Amino acid sequence: MIKPVSPYPSLIIEGDYGKIMVISDLHLGWEASLAEDGIHIPSQTNRILKKVKEILAIENPSSLIILGDLKHTVEKIMLEEWRDVPSFLEEVKRIVGEVRVIPGNHDGDISILLPSGVKLEPQQGVIVGDVGLFHGHAWPDIRMLNCKTLVIGHVHPVITFRDHTGYRVTSQVWVKAPCNSITLAKAILRKYKIKFKDEEEALRILSEEYSTQPRVENLIIMPSFNEFLGGRAVNKISIARDEALKEFIGPILRSGSINLGEAEIYLLDGTFLGELNQLTIVR
Ligand SMILES: [Mn+2]
């Protein structure tokens, strides 16, 4: 079972493996990076911690998975992150028995910031029941093709409109997109340089060498947990055309296997807005 924790940007995955809470893109220390531009705002880490604690109190999960971009600066570690990231994790660890971190593209050198007992997972992600979790800036583990649902962060999806008085409305959203698992399987095999002649051979290799069958039905893109951050307006981008966005969007959205047009878009409070096609701004 997989469900969002309305109205929070958090997922609960529940099964015989326990109850797991997932959050993504906290970007702790983001405000400190603004100081380099002369903009000084108070640390947001306590606000984020308070929100995590609220959800932990409601859901009482046995495990917390942080789906990447726990901290903000990409390569180096800022002074604020040295302080904020370990204390944040210590606090969370006191409430939930297990904390696992899947690294994102902002999590360079993250391992030295993790207190003992917090587990660093591979960038290729982790599988929980029939759900595959990875940050989204890199390719997942081949065996994730076996999962019914894939979940990524990284994109910080929002939708944005301008009304007739000129006001701009921006809302964080959940994106649930259909996935063609065969197309995805071929793309992943190519990425890992595993040669195959045709679909039949691709399926045979997956089955014989990885005990895997392509079963992915949906990709869920999580809203960022740090709501202060900007987002990517999913109703304004064209994956095919926007070359500049390629790096940002990540390989799975570029693999041709995800049908973003037919993606279901939901607000954080659960309101269904429609399919992305209906929300897309034609320019
Ligand atoms: Mn990211």
PDB file of C-alpha atoms and ligand atoms in Angstrom:
ATOM      1  CA  MET A   1       0.000   0.000   0.000  1.00  0.00           C
ATOM      2  CA  ILE A   2       1.270   3.435  -0.936  1.00  0.00           C
ATOM      3  CA  LYS A   3      -0.427   6.732  -0.020  1.00  0.00           C
ATOM      4  CA  PRO A   4       0.433  10.402   0.344  1.00  0.00           C
ATOM      5  CA  VAL A   5       0.132  11.942   3.810  1.00  0.00           C
ATOM      6  CA  SER A   6      -2.235  14.764   2.900  1.00  0.00           C
ATOM      7  CA  PRO A   7      -1.526  17.691   3.127  1.00  0.00           C
ATOM      8  CA  TYR A   8       2.169  16.961   3.617  1.00  0.00           C
ATOM      9  CA  PRO A   9       4.735  16.267   0.866  1.00  0.00           C
ATOM     10  CA  SER A  10       5.285  12.804   2.287  1.00  0.00           C
ATOM     11  CA  LEU A  11       4.442   9.220   1.318  1.00  0.00           C
ATOM     12  CA  ILE A  12       3.623   6.214   3.454  1.00  0.00           C
ATOM     13  CA  ILE A  13       4.455   2.754   2.125  1.00  0.00           C
ATOM     14  CA  GLU A  14       3.057  -0.062   4.194  1.00  0.00           C
ATOM     15  CA  GLY A  15       3.309  -3.836   3.984  1.00  0.00           C
ATOM     16  CA  ASP A  16       4.723  -6.876   5.744  1.00  0.00           C
ATOM     17  CA  TYR A  17       8.058  -4.987   5.794  1.00  0.00           C
ATOM     18  CA  GLY A  18       6.552  -2.388   8.138  1.00  0.00           C
ATOM     19  CA  LYS A  19       5.378   1.184   7.783  1.00  0.00           C
ATOM     20  CA  ILE A  20       7.801   3.440   5.936  1.00  0.00           C
ATOM     21  CA  MET A  21       7.606   7.204   5.628  1.00  0.00           C
ATOM     22  CA  VAL A  22       9.301   8.861   2.641  1.00  0.00           C
ATOM     23  CA  ILE A  23      10.298  12.509   2.218  1.00  0.00           C
ATOM     24  CA  SER A  24      12.494  14.100  -0.439  1.00  0.00           C
ATOM     25  CA  ASP A  25      14.470  17.261  -1.217  1.00  0.00           C
ATOM     26  CA  LEU A  26      14.897  18.876   2.195  1.00  0.00           C
ATOM     27  CA  HIS A  27      17.844  20.970   0.982  1.00  0.00           C
ATOM     28  CA  LEU A  28      18.943  21.777   4.529  1.00  0.00           C
ATOM     29  CA  GLY A  29      21.213  24.812   4.470  1.00  0.00           C
ATOM     30  CA  TRP A  30      19.579  26.296   1.387  1.00  0.00           C
ATOM     31  CA  GLU A  31      19.113  29.651   3.084  1.00  0.00           C
ATOM     32  CA  ALA A  32      22.804  29.754   4.034  1.00  0.00           C
ATOM     33  CA  SER A  33      23.733  29.592   0.358  1.00  0.00           C
ATOM     34  CA  LEU A  34      21.696  32.798  -0.157  1.00  0.00           C
ATOM     35  CA  ALA A  35      23.986  34.613   2.263  1.00  0.00           C
ATOM     36  CA  GLU A  36      26.661  34.481  -0.423  1.00  0.00           C
ATOM     37  CA  ASP A  37      24.404  36.836  -2.392  1.00  0.00           C
ATOM     38  CA  GLY A  38      23.914  39.101   0.617  1.00  0.00           C
ATOM     39  CA  ILE A  39      20.442  37.781   1.491  1.00  0.00           C
ATOM     40  CA  HIS A  40      20.176  36.796   5.120  1.00  0.00           C
ATOM     41  CA  ILE A  41      17.186  34.835   6.343  1.00  0.00           C
ATOM     42  CA  PRO A  42      16.957  32.707   9.483  1.00  0.00           C
ATOM     43  CA  SER A  43      17.759  29.010   9.330  1.00  0.00           C
ATOM     44  CA  GLN A  44      14.743  26.995   8.185  1.00  0.00           C
ATOM     45  CA  THR A  45      16.021  23.702   9.588  1.00  0.00           C
ATOM     46  CA  ASN A  46      13.903  23.901  12.739  1.00  0.00           C
ATOM     47  CA  ARG A  47      10.765  24.545  10.717  1.00  0.00           C
ATOM     48  CA  ILE A  48      11.508  21.534   8.549  1.00  0.00           C
ATOM     49  CA  LEU A  49      12.239  19.420  11.630  1.00  0.00           C
ATOM     50  CA  LYS A  50       8.948  20.491  13.179  1.00  0.00           C
ATOM     51  CA  LYS A  51       7.065  19.428  10.051  1.00  0.00           C
ATOM     52  CA  VAL A  52       8.831  16.032  10.006  1.00  0.00           C
ATOM     53  CA  LYS A  53       7.934  15.533  13.671  1.00  0.00           C
ATOM     54  CA  GLU A  54       4.270  16.370  12.982  1.00  0.00           C
ATOM     55  CA  ILE A  55       4.043  13.630  10.366  1.00  0.00           C
ATOM     56  CA  LEU A  56       5.965  11.139  12.532  1.00  0.00           C
ATOM     57  CA  ALA A  57       3.472  11.821  15.330  1.00  0.00           C
ATOM     58  CA  ILE A  58       0.496  11.242  13.007  1.00  0.00           C
ATOM     59  CA  GLU A  59       1.768   8.159  11.199  1.00  0.00           C
ATOM     60  CA  ASN A  60       4.163   6.555  13.695  1.00  0.00           C
ATOM     61  CA  PRO A  61       6.227   4.772  11.007  1.00  0.00           C
ATOM     62  CA  SER A  62       8.874   2.161  11.763  1.00  0.00           C
ATOM     63  CA  SER A  63      11.286   3.647   9.251  1.00  0.00           C
ATOM     64  CA  LEU A  64      12.037   6.964   7.526  1.00  0.00           C
ATOM     65  CA  ILE A  65      13.571   7.139   4.055  1.00  0.00           C
ATOM     66  CA  ILE A  66      15.030  10.432   2.873  1.00  0.00           C
ATOM     67  CA  LEU A  67      14.882  10.284  -0.917  1.00  0.00           C
ATOM     68  CA  GLY A  68      17.830  12.544  -1.660  1.00  0.00           C
ATOM     69  CA  ASP A  69      18.952  16.144  -1.461  1.00  0.00           C
ATOM     70  CA  LEU A  70      19.011  16.134   2.298  1.00  0.00           C
ATOM     71  CA  LYS A  71      21.452  19.042   2.161  1.00  0.00           C
ATOM     72  CA  HIS A  72      21.768  21.859  -0.325  1.00  0.00           C
ATOM     73  CA  THR A  73      25.294  22.652  -1.465  1.00  0.00           C
ATOM     74  CA  VAL A  74      26.355  20.191  -4.122  1.00  0.00           C
ATOM     75  CA  GLU A  75      30.074  19.524  -3.754  1.00  0.00           C
ATOM     76  CA  LYS A  76      31.305  21.149  -0.591  1.00  0.00           C
ATOM     77  CA  ILE A  77      29.756  21.268   2.852  1.00  0.00           C
ATOM     78  CA  MET A  78      28.913  24.664   4.321  1.00  0.00           C
ATOM     79  CA  LEU A  79      29.411  25.564   7.949  1.00  0.00           C
ATOM     80  CA  GLU A  80      25.651  25.596   8.515  1.00  0.00           C
ATOM     81  CA  GLU A  81      25.329  22.117   7.065  1.00  0.00           C
ATOM     82  CA  TRP A  82      28.056  20.782   9.392  1.00  0.00           C
ATOM     83  CA  ARG A  83      25.864  21.956  12.223  1.00  0.00           C
ATOM     84  CA  ASP A  84      22.314  21.472  10.925  1.00  0.00           C
ATOM     85  CA  VAL A  85      22.403  18.124   9.120  1.00  0.00           C
ATOM     86  CA  PRO A  86      23.767  15.922  11.958  1.00  0.00           C
ATOM     87  CA  SER A  87      21.597  17.550  14.624  1.00  0.00           C
ATOM     88  CA  PHE A  88      18.518  17.261  12.400  1.00  0.00           C
ATOM     89  CA  LEU A  89      19.167  13.538  11.886  1.00  0.00           C
ATOM     90  CA  GLU A  90      19.905  12.940  15.594  1.00  0.00           C
ATOM     91  CA  GLU A  91      16.561  14.500  16.495  1.00  0.00           C
ATOM     92  CA  VAL A  92      14.670  12.448  13.910  1.00  0.00           C
ATOM     93  CA  LYS A  93      16.500   9.272  14.961  1.00  0.00           C
ATOM     94  CA  ARG A  94      15.254   9.735  18.521  1.00  0.00           C
ATOM     95  CA  ILE A  95      11.669   9.385  17.274  1.00  0.00           C
ATOM     96  CA  VAL A  96      11.836   6.817  14.467  1.00  0.00           C
ATOM     97  CA  GLY A  97      13.821   3.605  14.870  1.00  0.00           C
ATOM     98  CA  GLU A  98      15.347   3.477  11.393  1.00  0.00           C
ATOM     99  CA  VAL A  99      16.547   6.335   9.171  1.00  0.00           C
ATOM    100  CA  ARG A 100      17.863   5.645   5.660  1.00  0.00           C
ATOM    101  CA  VAL A 101      19.293   8.217   3.242  1.00  0.00           C
ATOM    102  CA  ILE A 102      19.325   7.682  -0.531  1.00  0.00           C
ATOM    103  CA  PRO A 103      21.801  10.232  -1.903  1.00  0.00           C
ATOM    104  CA  GLY A 104      20.733  12.900  -4.377  1.00  0.00           C
ATOM    105  CA  ASN A 105      22.829  15.147  -6.583  1.00  0.00           C
ATOM    106  CA  HIS A 106      23.227  17.655  -3.730  1.00  0.00           C
ATOM    107  CA  ASP A 107      24.523  15.074  -1.284  1.00  0.00           C
ATOM    108  CA  GLY A 108      28.246  15.080  -2.089  1.00  0.00           C
ATOM    109  CA  ASP A 109      30.257  13.945   0.952  1.00  0.00           C
ATOM    110  CA  ILE A 110      27.017  13.327   2.844  1.00  0.00           C
ATOM    111  CA  SER A 111      28.394  10.240   4.633  1.00  0.00           C
ATOM    112  CA  ILE A 112      30.516  12.308   7.029  1.00  0.00           C
ATOM    113  CA  LEU A 113      27.419  14.226   8.130  1.00  0.00           C
ATOM    114  CA  LEU A 114      25.426  11.107   9.046  1.00  0.00           C
ATOM    115  CA  PRO A 115      25.337  10.190  12.735  1.00  0.00           C
ATOM    116  CA  SER A 116      25.834   6.529  13.616  1.00  0.00           C
ATOM    117  CA  GLY A 117      22.706   4.487  13.043  1.00  0.00           C
ATOM    118  CA  VAL A 118      21.647   6.472   9.981  1.00  0.00           C
ATOM    119  CA  LYS A 119      22.123   4.264   6.950  1.00  0.00           C
ATOM    120  CA  LEU A 120      23.495   5.562   3.665  1.00  0.00           C
ATOM    121  CA  GLU A 121      21.897   3.698   0.754  1.00  0.00           C
ATOM    122  CA  PRO A 122      23.230   3.406  -2.819  1.00  0.00           C
ATOM    123  CA  GLN A 123      22.479   6.089  -5.383  1.00  0.00           C
ATOM    124  CA  GLN A 124      20.711   3.367  -7.447  1.00  0.00           C
ATOM    125  CA  GLY A 125      18.045   3.349  -4.770  1.00  0.00           C
ATOM    126  CA  VAL A 126      16.214   0.801  -2.646  1.00  0.00           C
ATOM    127  CA  ILE A 127      13.278  -1.545  -3.198  1.00  0.00           C
ATOM    128  CA  VAL A 128      10.507  -1.835  -0.627  1.00  0.00           C
ATOM    129  CA  GLY A 129       7.936  -4.486  -1.542  1.00  0.00           C
ATOM    130  CA  ASP A 130       6.837  -3.535  -5.065  1.00  0.00           C
ATOM    131  CA  VAL A 131       7.976   0.096  -4.772  1.00  0.00           C
ATOM    132  CA  GLY A 132      11.344   1.307  -6.096  1.00  0.00           C
ATOM    133  CA  LEU A 133      12.771   4.480  -4.556  1.00  0.00           C
ATOM    134  CA  PHE A 134      15.626   6.559  -6.011  1.00  0.00           C
ATOM    135  CA  HIS A 135      16.372  10.281  -6.144  1.00  0.00           C
ATOM    136  CA  GLY A 136      15.943  10.668  -9.908  1.00  0.00           C
ATOM    137  CA  HIS A 137      19.158  12.403 -11.029  1.00  0.00           C
ATOM    138  CA  ALA A 138      20.728   9.025 -11.844  1.00  0.00           C
ATOM    139  CA  TRP A 139      19.562   5.670 -13.201  1.00  0.00           C
ATOM    140  CA  PRO A 140      18.018   3.159 -10.802  1.00  0.00           C
ATOM    141  CA  ASP A 141      19.082  -0.407 -10.101  1.00  0.00           C
ATOM    142  CA  ILE A 142      18.085  -2.807 -12.920  1.00  0.00           C
ATOM    143  CA  ARG A 143      16.035  -4.905 -10.495  1.00  0.00           C
ATOM    144  CA  MET A 144      13.754  -1.930  -9.927  1.00  0.00           C
ATOM    145  CA  LEU A 145      12.047  -2.911 -13.185  1.00  0.00           C
ATOM    146  CA  ASN A 146      10.342  -5.564 -11.072  1.00  0.00           C
ATOM    147  CA  CYS A 147       8.512  -2.909  -9.074  1.00  0.00           C
ATOM    148  CA  LYS A 148       4.977  -1.808  -9.837  1.00  0.00           C
ATOM    149  CA  THR A 149       5.641   1.783  -8.761  1.00  0.00           C
ATOM    150  CA  LEU A 150       8.778   3.916  -8.952  1.00  0.00           C
ATOM    151  CA  VAL A 151       9.130   7.011  -6.769  1.00  0.00           C
ATOM    152  CA  ILE A 152      11.561   9.876  -7.354  1.00  0.00           C
ATOM    153  CA  GLY A 153      12.199  13.372  -6.006  1.00  0.00           C
ATOM    154  CA  HIS A 154      14.668  15.757  -7.648  1.00  0.00           C
ATOM    155  CA  VAL A 155      12.212  17.609  -9.911  1.00  0.00           C
ATOM    156  CA  HIS A 156      10.399  19.711  -7.218  1.00  0.00           C
ATOM    157  CA  PRO A 157       7.220  19.700  -9.331  1.00  0.00           C
ATOM    158  CA  VAL A 158       4.894  22.698  -9.260  1.00  0.00           C
ATOM    159  CA  ILE A 159       2.228  23.981 -11.592  1.00  0.00           C
ATOM    160  CA  THR A 160       1.963  27.654 -12.355  1.00  0.00           C
ATOM    161  CA  PHE A 161      -0.694  29.874 -13.891  1.00  0.00           C
ATOM    162  CA  ARG A 162      -1.106  33.574 -14.439  1.00  0.00           C
ATOM    163  CA  ASP A 163      -4.644  34.801 -14.004  1.00  0.00           C
ATOM    164  CA  HIS A 164      -6.214  37.697 -15.914  1.00  0.00           C
ATOM    165  CA  THR A 165      -5.279  40.270 -13.284  1.00  0.00           C
ATOM    166  CA  GLY A 166      -1.632  39.293 -13.647  1.00  0.00           C
ATOM    167  CA  TYR A 167      -1.240  37.362 -10.421  1.00  0.00           C
ATOM    168  CA  ARG A 168       0.899  34.315 -10.630  1.00  0.00           C
ATOM    169  CA  VAL A 169      -0.323  31.220  -8.844  1.00  0.00           C
ATOM    170  CA  THR A 170       2.191  28.504  -8.074  1.00  0.00           C
ATOM    171  CA  SER A 171       1.382  25.292  -6.230  1.00  0.00           C
ATOM    172  CA  GLN A 172       3.430  22.263  -5.317  1.00  0.00           C
ATOM    173  CA  VAL A 173       2.007  19.089  -6.830  1.00  0.00           C
ATOM    174  CA  TRP A 174       2.281  15.322  -6.915  1.00  0.00           C
ATOM    175  CA  VAL A 175       2.801  13.811 -10.369  1.00  0.00           C
ATOM    176  CA  LYS A 176       1.682  10.253 -11.099  1.00  0.00           C
ATOM    177  CA  ALA A 177       2.673   9.287 -14.630  1.00  0.00           C
ATOM    178  CA  PRO A 178       2.065   6.045 -16.548  1.00  0.00           C
ATOM    179  CA  CYS A 179       5.212   4.162 -17.488  1.00  0.00           C
ATOM    180  CA  ASN A 180       5.874   1.830 -20.428  1.00  0.00           C
ATOM    181  CA  SER A 181       7.943  -0.796 -18.658  1.00  0.00           C
ATOM    182  CA  ILE A 182       9.347  -2.367 -21.844  1.00  0.00           C
ATOM    183  CA  THR A 183      10.681   0.979 -23.095  1.00  0.00           C
ATOM    184  CA  LEU A 184      12.129   1.618 -19.642  1.00  0.00           C
ATOM    185  CA  ALA A 185      13.707  -1.842 -19.533  1.00  0.00           C
ATOM    186  CA  LYS A 186      15.466  -1.278 -22.856  1.00  0.00           C
ATOM    187  CA  ALA A 187      16.709   2.153 -21.752  1.00  0.00           C
ATOM    188  CA  ILE A 188      18.096   0.783 -18.491  1.00  0.00           C
ATOM    189  CA  LEU A 189      19.805  -2.143 -20.226  1.00  0.00           C
ATOM    190  CA  ARG A 190      21.422   0.269 -22.685  1.00  0.00           C
ATOM    191  CA  LYS A 191      22.553   2.483 -19.826  1.00  0.00           C
ATOM    192  CA  TYR A 192      24.272  -0.478 -18.144  1.00  0.00           C
ATOM    193  CA  LYS A 193      25.804  -1.446 -21.516  1.00  0.00           C
ATOM    194  CA  ILE A 194      24.025  -4.785 -21.681  1.00  0.00           C
ATOM    195  CA  LYS A 195      23.647  -5.699 -25.337  1.00  0.00           C
ATOM    196  CA  PHE A 196      20.437  -7.159 -26.788  1.00  0.00           C
ATOM    197  CA  LYS A 197      19.109  -7.615 -30.337  1.00  0.00           C
ATOM    198  CA  ASP A 198      15.417  -7.206 -29.750  1.00  0.00           C
ATOM    199  CA  GLU A 199      12.735  -7.026 -27.116  1.00  0.00           C
ATOM    200  CA  GLU A 200      12.614 -10.799 -26.743  1.00  0.00           C
ATOM    201  CA  GLU A 201      16.310 -10.993 -25.967  1.00  0.00           C
ATOM    202  CA  ALA A 202      16.098  -8.044 -23.585  1.00  0.00           C
ATOM    203  CA  LEU A 203      13.344  -9.810 -21.649  1.00  0.00           C
ATOM    204  CA  ARG A 204      15.293 -13.062 -21.597  1.00  0.00           C
ATOM    205  CA  ILE A 205      18.436 -11.380 -20.220  1.00  0.00           C
ATOM    206  CA  LEU A 206      16.418  -9.625 -17.536  1.00  0.00           C
ATOM    207  CA  SER A 207      14.697 -12.829 -16.551  1.00  0.00           C
ATOM    208  CA  GLU A 208      17.720 -15.143 -16.602  1.00  0.00           C
ATOM    209  CA  GLU A 209      20.405 -12.835 -15.255  1.00  0.00           C
ATOM    210  CA  TYR A 210      18.456 -10.512 -12.988  1.00  0.00           C
ATOM    211  CA  SER A 211      15.344 -12.556 -12.125  1.00  0.00           C
ATOM    212  CA  THR A 212      13.461  -9.495 -13.260  1.00  0.00           C
ATOM    213  CA  GLN A 213      10.401  -8.836 -15.371  1.00  0.00           C
ATOM    214  CA  PRO A 214       9.483  -5.310 -16.421  1.00  0.00           C
ATOM    215  CA  ARG A 215       6.387  -4.576 -14.356  1.00  0.00           C
ATOM    216  CA  VAL A 216       6.582  -0.830 -13.761  1.00  0.00           C
ATOM    217  CA  GLU A 217       3.155   0.791 -14.167  1.00  0.00           C
ATOM    218  CA  ASN A 218       3.646   4.249 -12.678  1.00  0.00           C
ATOM    219  CA  LEU A 219       6.242   6.827 -11.774  1.00  0.00           C
ATOM    220  CA  ILE A 220       5.436   9.108  -8.850  1.00  0.00           C
ATOM    221  CA  ILE A 221       7.323  12.410  -8.594  1.00  0.00           C
ATOM    222  CA  MET A 222       7.309  13.719  -5.033  1.00  0.00           C
ATOM    223  CA  PRO A 223       6.964  17.405  -4.162  1.00  0.00           C
ATOM    224  CA  SER A 224       9.987  18.835  -2.340  1.00  0.00           C
ATOM    225  CA  PHE A 225       9.731  18.740   1.433  1.00  0.00           C
ATOM    226  CA  ASN A 226      11.339  22.171   1.691  1.00  0.00           C
ATOM    227  CA  GLU A 227       8.453  24.273   0.374  1.00  0.00           C
ATOM    228  CA  PHE A 228      10.577  27.410   0.424  1.00  0.00           C
ATOM    229  CA  LEU A 229      12.433  26.253  -2.666  1.00  0.00           C
ATOM    230  CA  GLY A 230      11.510  27.068  -6.173  1.00  0.00           C
ATOM    231  CA  GLY A 231      10.114  24.315  -8.318  1.00  0.00           C
ATOM    232  CA  ARG A 232       9.976  23.129 -11.859  1.00  0.00           C
ATOM    233  CA  ALA A 233       6.707  24.134 -13.530  1.00  0.00           C
ATOM    234  CA  VAL A 234       5.697  20.787 -14.993  1.00  0.00           C
ATOM    235  CA  ASN A 235       2.914  22.392 -17.021  1.00  0.00           C
ATOM    236  CA  LYS A 236       5.400  24.599 -18.842  1.00  0.00           C
ATOM    237  CA  ILE A 237       8.206  22.299 -19.825  1.00  0.00           C
ATOM    238  CA  SER A 238       8.661  20.349 -22.979  1.00  0.00           C
ATOM    239  CA  ILE A 239      10.944  17.406 -22.302  1.00  0.00           C
ATOM    240  CA  ALA A 240      11.614  16.926 -25.979  1.00  0.00           C
ATOM    241  CA  ARG A 241      12.503  20.520 -26.792  1.00  0.00           C
ATOM    242  CA  ASP A 242      14.134  21.950 -23.706  1.00  0.00           C
ATOM    243  CA  GLU A 243      17.713  20.800 -24.162  1.00  0.00           C
ATOM    244  CA  ALA A 244      18.813  22.964 -21.265  1.00  0.00           C
ATOM    245  CA  LEU A 245      16.520  21.085 -18.925  1.00  0.00           C
ATOM    246  CA  LYS A 246      17.878  17.665 -19.789  1.00  0.00           C
ATOM    247  CA  GLU A 247      20.406  17.485 -16.993  1.00  0.00           C
ATOM    248  CA  PHE A 248      17.929  18.756 -14.514  1.00  0.00           C
ATOM    249  CA  ILE A 249      15.106  16.409 -15.352  1.00  0.00           C
ATOM    250  CA  GLY A 250      17.157  13.276 -14.984  1.00  0.00           C
ATOM    251  CA  PRO A 251      17.469  10.115 -17.068  1.00  0.00           C
ATOM    252  CA  ILE A 252      14.183   8.379 -16.308  1.00  0.00           C
ATOM    253  CA  LEU A 253      12.039  11.263 -17.573  1.00  0.00           C
ATOM    254  CA  ARG A 254      14.201  11.381 -20.692  1.00  0.00           C
ATOM    255  CA  SER A 255      14.054   7.641 -21.327  1.00  0.00           C
ATOM    256  CA  GLY A 256      10.880   7.913 -23.413  1.00  0.00           C
ATOM    257  CA  SER A 257       9.099   5.504 -21.089  1.00  0.00           C
ATOM    258  CA  ILE A 258       7.187   8.035 -19.016  1.00  0.00           C
ATOM    259  CA  ASN A 259       3.969   9.476 -20.438  1.00  0.00           C
ATOM    260  CA  LEU A 260       3.971  12.892 -18.766  1.00  0.00           C
ATOM    261  CA  GLY A 261       1.056  14.135 -20.863  1.00  0.00           C
ATOM    262  CA  GLU A 262      -1.243  11.610 -19.233  1.00  0.00           C
ATOM    263  CA  ALA A 263       0.241  12.132 -15.779  1.00  0.00           C
ATOM    264  CA  GLU A 264      -2.287  12.753 -13.017  1.00  0.00           C
ATOM    265  CA  ILE A 265      -1.600  15.966 -11.119  1.00  0.00           C
ATOM    266  CA  TYR A 266      -2.666  16.382  -7.488  1.00  0.00           C
ATOM    267  CA  LEU A 267      -2.317  19.237  -5.019  1.00  0.00           C
ATOM    268  CA  LEU A 268      -0.801  18.453  -1.624  1.00  0.00           C
ATOM    269  CA  ASP A 269      -4.267  18.427  -0.045  1.00  0.00           C
ATOM    270  CA  GLY A 270      -5.226  15.612  -2.423  1.00  0.00           C
ATOM    271  CA  THR A 271      -7.239  17.685  -4.908  1.00  0.00           C
ATOM    272  CA  PHE A 272      -7.071  16.089  -8.357  1.00  0.00           C
ATOM    273  CA  LEU A 273      -6.373  18.835 -10.920  1.00  0.00           C
ATOM    274  CA  GLY A 274      -6.468  16.734 -14.067  1.00  0.00           C
ATOM    275  CA  GLU A 275      -3.995  15.277 -16.478  1.00  0.00           C
ATOM    276  CA  LEU A 276      -0.935  17.310 -17.352  1.00  0.00           C
ATOM    277  CA  ASN A 277      -2.120  17.667 -20.978  1.00  0.00           C
ATOM    278  CA  GLN A 278      -5.127  19.620 -19.759  1.00  0.00           C
ATOM    279  CA  LEU A 279      -2.987  21.884 -17.581  1.00  0.00           C
ATOM    280  CA  THR A 280      -0.236  22.600 -20.038  1.00  0.00           C
ATOM    281  CA  ILE A 281       0.236  26.130 -21.214  1.00  0.00           C
ATOM    282  CA  VAL A 282       0.359  26.256 -24.984  1.00  0.00           C
ATOM    283  CA  ARG A 283       2.686  28.989 -26.207  1.00  0.00           C
TER     284      ARG A 283
HETATM  285 MN    MN B   1      18.051  16.674  -6.767  1.00  0.00          MN
END
